[in-house]
Coordinates of C-alpha atoms in Angstrom, one line a residue:
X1 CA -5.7 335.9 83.0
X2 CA -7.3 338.0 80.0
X3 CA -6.3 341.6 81.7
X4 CA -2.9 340.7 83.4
X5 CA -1.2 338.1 81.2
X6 CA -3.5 338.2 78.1
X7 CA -4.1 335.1 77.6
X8 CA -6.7 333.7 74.9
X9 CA -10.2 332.7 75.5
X10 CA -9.4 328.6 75.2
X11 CA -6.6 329.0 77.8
X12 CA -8.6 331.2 80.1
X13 CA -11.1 328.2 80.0
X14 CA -8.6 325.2 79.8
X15 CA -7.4 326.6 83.3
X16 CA -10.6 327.3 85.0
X17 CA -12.0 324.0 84.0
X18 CA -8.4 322.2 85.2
X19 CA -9.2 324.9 88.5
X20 CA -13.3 323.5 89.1
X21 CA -11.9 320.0 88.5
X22 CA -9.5 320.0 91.2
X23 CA -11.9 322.2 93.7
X24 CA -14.7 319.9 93.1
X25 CA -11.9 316.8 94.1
X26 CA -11.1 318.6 96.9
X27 CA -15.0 318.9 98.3
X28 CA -15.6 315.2 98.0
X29 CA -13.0 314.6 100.3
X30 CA -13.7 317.6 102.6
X31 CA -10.5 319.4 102.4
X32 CA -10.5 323.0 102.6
X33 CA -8.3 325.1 99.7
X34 CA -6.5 326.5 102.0
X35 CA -5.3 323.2 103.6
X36 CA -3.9 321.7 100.1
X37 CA -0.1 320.6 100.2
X38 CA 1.6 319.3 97.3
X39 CA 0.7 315.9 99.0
X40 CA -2.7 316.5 98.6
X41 CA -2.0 317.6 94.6
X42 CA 0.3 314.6 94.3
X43 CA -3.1 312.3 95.4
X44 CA -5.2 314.2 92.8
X45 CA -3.1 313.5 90.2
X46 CA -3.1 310.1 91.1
X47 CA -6.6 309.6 90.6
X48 CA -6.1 311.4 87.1
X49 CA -4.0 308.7 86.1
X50 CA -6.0 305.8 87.4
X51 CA -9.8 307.7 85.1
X52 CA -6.9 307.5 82.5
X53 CA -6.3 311.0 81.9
X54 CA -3.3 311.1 79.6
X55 CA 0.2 312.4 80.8
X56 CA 0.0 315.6 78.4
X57 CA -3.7 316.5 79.7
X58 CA -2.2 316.2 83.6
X59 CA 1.1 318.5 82.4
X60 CA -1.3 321.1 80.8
X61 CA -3.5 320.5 84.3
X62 CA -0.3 321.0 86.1
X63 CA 0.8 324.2 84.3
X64 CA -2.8 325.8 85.2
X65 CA -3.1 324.9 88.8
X66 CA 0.3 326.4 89.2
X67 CA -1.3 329.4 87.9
X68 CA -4.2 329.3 90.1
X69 CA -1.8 329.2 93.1
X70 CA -0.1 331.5 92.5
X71 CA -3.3 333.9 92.0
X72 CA -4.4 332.8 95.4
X73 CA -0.4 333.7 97.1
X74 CA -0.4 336.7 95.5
X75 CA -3.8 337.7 96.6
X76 CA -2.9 336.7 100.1
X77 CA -5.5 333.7 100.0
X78 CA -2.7 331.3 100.8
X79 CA 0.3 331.6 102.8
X80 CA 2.5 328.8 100.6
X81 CA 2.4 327.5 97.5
X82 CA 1.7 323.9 97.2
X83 CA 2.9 323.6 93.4
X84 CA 6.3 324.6 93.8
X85 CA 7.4 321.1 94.7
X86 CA 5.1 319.7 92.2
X87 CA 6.3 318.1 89.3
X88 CA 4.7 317.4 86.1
X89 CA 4.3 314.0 84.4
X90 CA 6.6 312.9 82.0
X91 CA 5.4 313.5 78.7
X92 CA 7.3 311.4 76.0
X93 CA 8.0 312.8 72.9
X94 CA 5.0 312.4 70.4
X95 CA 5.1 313.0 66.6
X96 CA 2.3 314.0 65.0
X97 CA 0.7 312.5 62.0
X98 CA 1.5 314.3 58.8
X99 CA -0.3 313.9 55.5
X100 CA 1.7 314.0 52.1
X101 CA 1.0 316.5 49.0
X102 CA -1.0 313.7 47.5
X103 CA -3.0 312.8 50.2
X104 CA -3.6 316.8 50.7
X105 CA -4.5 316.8 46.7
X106 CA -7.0 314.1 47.2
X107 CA -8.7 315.5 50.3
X108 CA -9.2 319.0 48.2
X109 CA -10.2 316.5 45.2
X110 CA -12.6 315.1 47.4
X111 CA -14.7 318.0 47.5
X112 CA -18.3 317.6 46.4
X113 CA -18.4 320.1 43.9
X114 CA -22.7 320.1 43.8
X115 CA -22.3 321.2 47.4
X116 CA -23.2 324.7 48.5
X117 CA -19.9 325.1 50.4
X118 CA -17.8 323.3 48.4
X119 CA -15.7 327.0 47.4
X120 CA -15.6 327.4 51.1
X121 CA -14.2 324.2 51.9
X122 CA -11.5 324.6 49.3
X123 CA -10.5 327.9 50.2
X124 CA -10.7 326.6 54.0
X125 CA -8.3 323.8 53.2
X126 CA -5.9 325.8 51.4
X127 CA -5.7 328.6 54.0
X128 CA -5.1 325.7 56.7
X129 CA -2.2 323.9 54.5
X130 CA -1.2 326.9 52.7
X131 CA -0.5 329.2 56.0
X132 CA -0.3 326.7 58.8
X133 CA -2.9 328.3 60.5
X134 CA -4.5 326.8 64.1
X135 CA -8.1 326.1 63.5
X136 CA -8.7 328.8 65.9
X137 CA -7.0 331.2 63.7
X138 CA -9.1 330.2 60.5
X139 CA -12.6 330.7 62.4
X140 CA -11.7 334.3 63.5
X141 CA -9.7 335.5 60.5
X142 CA -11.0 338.6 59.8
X143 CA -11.4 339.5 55.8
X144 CA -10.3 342.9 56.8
X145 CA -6.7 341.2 57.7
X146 CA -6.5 339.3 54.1
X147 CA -4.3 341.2 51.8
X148 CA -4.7 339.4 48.8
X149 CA -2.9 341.2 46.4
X150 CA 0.0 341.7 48.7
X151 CA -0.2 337.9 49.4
X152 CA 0.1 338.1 53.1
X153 CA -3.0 337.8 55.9
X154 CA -2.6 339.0 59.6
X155 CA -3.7 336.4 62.3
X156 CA -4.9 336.6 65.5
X157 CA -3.5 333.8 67.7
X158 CA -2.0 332.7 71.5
X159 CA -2.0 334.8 73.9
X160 CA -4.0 337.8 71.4
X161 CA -0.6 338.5 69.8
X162 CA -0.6 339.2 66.1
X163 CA 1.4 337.7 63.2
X164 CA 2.2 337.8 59.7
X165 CA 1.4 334.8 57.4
X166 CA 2.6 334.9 53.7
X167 CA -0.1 333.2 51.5
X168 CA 0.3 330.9 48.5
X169 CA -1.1 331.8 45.2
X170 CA -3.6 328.4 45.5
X171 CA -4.8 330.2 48.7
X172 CA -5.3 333.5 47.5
X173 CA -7.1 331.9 44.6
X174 CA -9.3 330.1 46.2
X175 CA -9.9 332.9 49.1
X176 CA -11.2 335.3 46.1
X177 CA -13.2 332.4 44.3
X178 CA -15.0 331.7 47.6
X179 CA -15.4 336.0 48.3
X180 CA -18.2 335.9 45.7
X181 CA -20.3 332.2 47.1
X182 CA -20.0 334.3 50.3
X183 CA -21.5 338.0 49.1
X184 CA -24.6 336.2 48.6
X185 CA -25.2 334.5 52.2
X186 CA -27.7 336.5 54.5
X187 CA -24.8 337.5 57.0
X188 CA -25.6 337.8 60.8
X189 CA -24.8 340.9 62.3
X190 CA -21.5 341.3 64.2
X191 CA -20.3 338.9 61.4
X192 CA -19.5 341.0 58.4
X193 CA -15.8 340.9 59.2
X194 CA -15.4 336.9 59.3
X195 CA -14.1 335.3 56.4
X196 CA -15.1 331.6 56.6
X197 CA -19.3 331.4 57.3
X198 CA -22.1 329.1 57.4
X199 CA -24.7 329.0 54.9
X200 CA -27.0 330.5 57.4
X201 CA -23.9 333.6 57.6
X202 CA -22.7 332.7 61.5
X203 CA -18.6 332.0 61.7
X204 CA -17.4 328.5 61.1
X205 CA -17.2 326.9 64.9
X206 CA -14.1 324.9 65.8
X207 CA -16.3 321.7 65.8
X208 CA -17.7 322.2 62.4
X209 CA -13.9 322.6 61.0
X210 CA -12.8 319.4 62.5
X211 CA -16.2 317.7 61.1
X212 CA -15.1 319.0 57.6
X213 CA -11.4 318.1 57.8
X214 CA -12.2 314.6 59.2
X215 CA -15.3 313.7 56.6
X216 CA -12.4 314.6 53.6
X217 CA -10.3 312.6 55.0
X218 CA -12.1 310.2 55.2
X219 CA -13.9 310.6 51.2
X220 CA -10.6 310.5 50.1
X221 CA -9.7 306.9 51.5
X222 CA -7.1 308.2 54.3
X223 CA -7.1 306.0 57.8
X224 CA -4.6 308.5 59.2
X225 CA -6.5 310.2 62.0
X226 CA -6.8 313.8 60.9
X227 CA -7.6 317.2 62.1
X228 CA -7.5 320.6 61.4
X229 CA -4.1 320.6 63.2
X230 CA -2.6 317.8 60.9
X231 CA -2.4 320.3 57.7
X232 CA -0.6 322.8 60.4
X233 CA 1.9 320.1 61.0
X234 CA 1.6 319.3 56.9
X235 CA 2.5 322.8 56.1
X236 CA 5.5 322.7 58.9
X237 CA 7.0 319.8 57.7
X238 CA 7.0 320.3 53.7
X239 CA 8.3 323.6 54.6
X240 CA 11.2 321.7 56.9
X241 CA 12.1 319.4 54.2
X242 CA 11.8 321.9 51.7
X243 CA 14.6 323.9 52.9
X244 CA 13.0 326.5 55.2
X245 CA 14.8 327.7 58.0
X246 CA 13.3 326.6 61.3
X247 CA 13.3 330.4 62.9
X248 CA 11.2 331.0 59.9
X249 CA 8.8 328.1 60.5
X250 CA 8.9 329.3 64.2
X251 CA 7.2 332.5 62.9
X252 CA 4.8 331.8 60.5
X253 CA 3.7 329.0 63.2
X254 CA 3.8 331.4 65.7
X255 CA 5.8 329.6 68.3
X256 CA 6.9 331.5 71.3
X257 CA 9.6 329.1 72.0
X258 CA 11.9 327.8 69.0
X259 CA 11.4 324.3 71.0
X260 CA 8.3 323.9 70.1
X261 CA 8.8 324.4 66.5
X262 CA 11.9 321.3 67.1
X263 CA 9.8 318.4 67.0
X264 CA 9.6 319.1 63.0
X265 CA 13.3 318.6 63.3
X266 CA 12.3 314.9 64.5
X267 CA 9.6 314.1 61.8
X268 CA 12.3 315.2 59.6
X269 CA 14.7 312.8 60.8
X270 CA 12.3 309.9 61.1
X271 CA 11.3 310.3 57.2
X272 CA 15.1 310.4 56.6
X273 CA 15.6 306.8 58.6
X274 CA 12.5 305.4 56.9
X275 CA 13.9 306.3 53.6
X276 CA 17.3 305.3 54.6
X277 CA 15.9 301.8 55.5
X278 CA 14.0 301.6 52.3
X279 CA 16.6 302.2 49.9
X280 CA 20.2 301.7 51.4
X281 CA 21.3 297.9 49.9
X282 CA 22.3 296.8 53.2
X283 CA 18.6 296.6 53.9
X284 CA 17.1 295.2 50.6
X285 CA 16.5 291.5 50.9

C-alpha cells in the first residue's frame, strides 16, 4: 500500500485494521481465507450491521477488503476473488454541519488569552478555516512549506501528494505572531520543521486538535457538534457561496474527484431553501 499505490499512513492502517477485523471473524467461525465467498463476506457484514457499525464505516470496510483481495489474487494466494460480486451498503447522502463567520469569530474570541498557547490556538484555527486544511495536514505542516510573504503554504495530504493552499492575511498574521511563542519552546529533536507544537516542543497529535476545536466550541456557547473537519467544510462552503468556482474549491480541498467536492453544491442549496422558506411571503404567517 505505501510502496505500490502510495497511500497515506491513516489509510494504510484503516485497511489493515478493516483486514484483522474480518480475519479475526473468520477464525471464530473456523473458516480458512482461502475458503471465503462473497457469501461468507455478505455474513460478515451482516454482523457489522447488527454491533451497529454505520453504513459509511462498512463502505470504507468494503473498499479495503476489496483491496486486500486483490493483494492475495495477485499474489496467487487465492484463485478468485470473492469481492467482485460484493456490493457496498447504501450510504445516503449526509451534510455536514457547518459553522457561520460568527460562530467562527466567537470560537477564536473564545480564546483564553492568559493561556500559554493561546497564539497557537489562534494561528491553528485560522490555518484550519483560512486554508481548509484536514487536521492531518495542520499537524504535519512543515514551517519550511509556509511562504508567508508570498501568501501561499504547501501541504502534504492523501495519498502523499502535494498541494498548493493560498493563505489569508488573518492566517499569515497570526502564523508570524505565534513563530515568536514558538522560538522559545525547548523543541524535540526531529521536530524543528513542525509548525504547530506542544509546550513541551512534540507536534500537535490529531486527538489534541480535536480536544482544542471541540473545548472552543463549546466556551463559545455552540451545541453544533464540531471538529477540526467542520472549519474545512466552513472554509468550503463560504468560499461556495461566495462565488468561488467549485474546480477551484476542488483544489485547494484537494479532492481527487470533483464529486466529492459536490456535496457543497447541496449545503448550498439547502441554505438557499431555508432562506427561501424564511423570507418568501407565501410562507410568512
Amino acid at each position: 500500500m505505501r510502496l505500490e499505490r502510495g497511500l497515506s499512513d491513516n489509510s494504510c492502517e484503516n485497511y489493515c485494521r478493516d483486514a484483522l477485523r474480518l480475519i479475526t471473524w473468520l477464525a471464530e467461525g473456523g473458516i480458512p481465507l482461502r475458503d471465503v465467498s462473497v457469501e461468507t463476506l455478505r455474513h460478515f457484514l451482516g454482523d457489522l450491521h447488527d454491533l451497529g457499525i454505520a453504513e459509511r464505516s462498512q463502505a470504507r470496510m468494503v473498499s479495503g477488503l476489496r483491496s486486500f483481495f486483490r493483494y492475495l489474487l495477485l499474489e496467487g494466494y487465492i484463485e478468485t476473488d470473492p469481492t467482485e460480486l460484493l456490493e457496498s451498503p447504501r450510504i445516503g447522502l449526509h451534510l455536514p454541519e457547518v459553522l457561520t463567520l460568527g460562530e467562527i469569530d466567537d470560537m477564536i474570541a473564545s480564546i483564553d488569552p492568559s493561556k500559554e498557547e493561546a497564539q497557537r490556538d489562534r494561528a491553528m484555527m485560522e490555518t484550519l478555516y483560512g486554508c481548509g486544511l484536514r487536521v492531518s495536514e495542520l499537524c504535519g505542516l512543515e514551517m519550511s512549506r509556509v511562504y508567508a510573504d508570498e501568501g501561499y503554504l504547501i501541504v502534504r495530504g492523501k495519498g502523499d501528494k502535494e498541494r498548493m493552499v493560498p493563505m489569508s492575511d488573518t492566517s499569515v498574521a497570526e502564523i508570524t505572531a505565534y513563530l515568536e511563542d514558538r522560538s522559545r519552546l525547548p523543541i524535540k529533536p526531529g521536530e524543528e520543521n513542525i509548525l504547530f507544537l506542544n509546550r513541551r516542543g512534540h507536534r500537535l497529535t490529531r486527538q489534541r486538535a480535536f480536544q482544542i476545536v471541540r473545548g472552543l466550541a463549546e466556551a463559545a456557547g455552540i451545541r453544533k457538534t464540531i471538529s477540526p473537519h467542520t472549519l474545512r467544510h466552513s472554509f468550503a462552503t463560504h468560499l461556495l457561496e461566495g462565488g468561488a468556482n467549485l474546480r477551484a474549491i476542488q483544489q485547494m480541498l484537494g479532492h481527487e474527484s470533483i464529486a466529492t467536492t459536490q456535496i457543497y453544491i447541496h449545503l448550498d442549496t439547502t441554505t438557499l431553501r431555508s432562506d427561501i422558506l424564511r423570507y418568501h411571503p407565501r410562507n410568512k404567517v
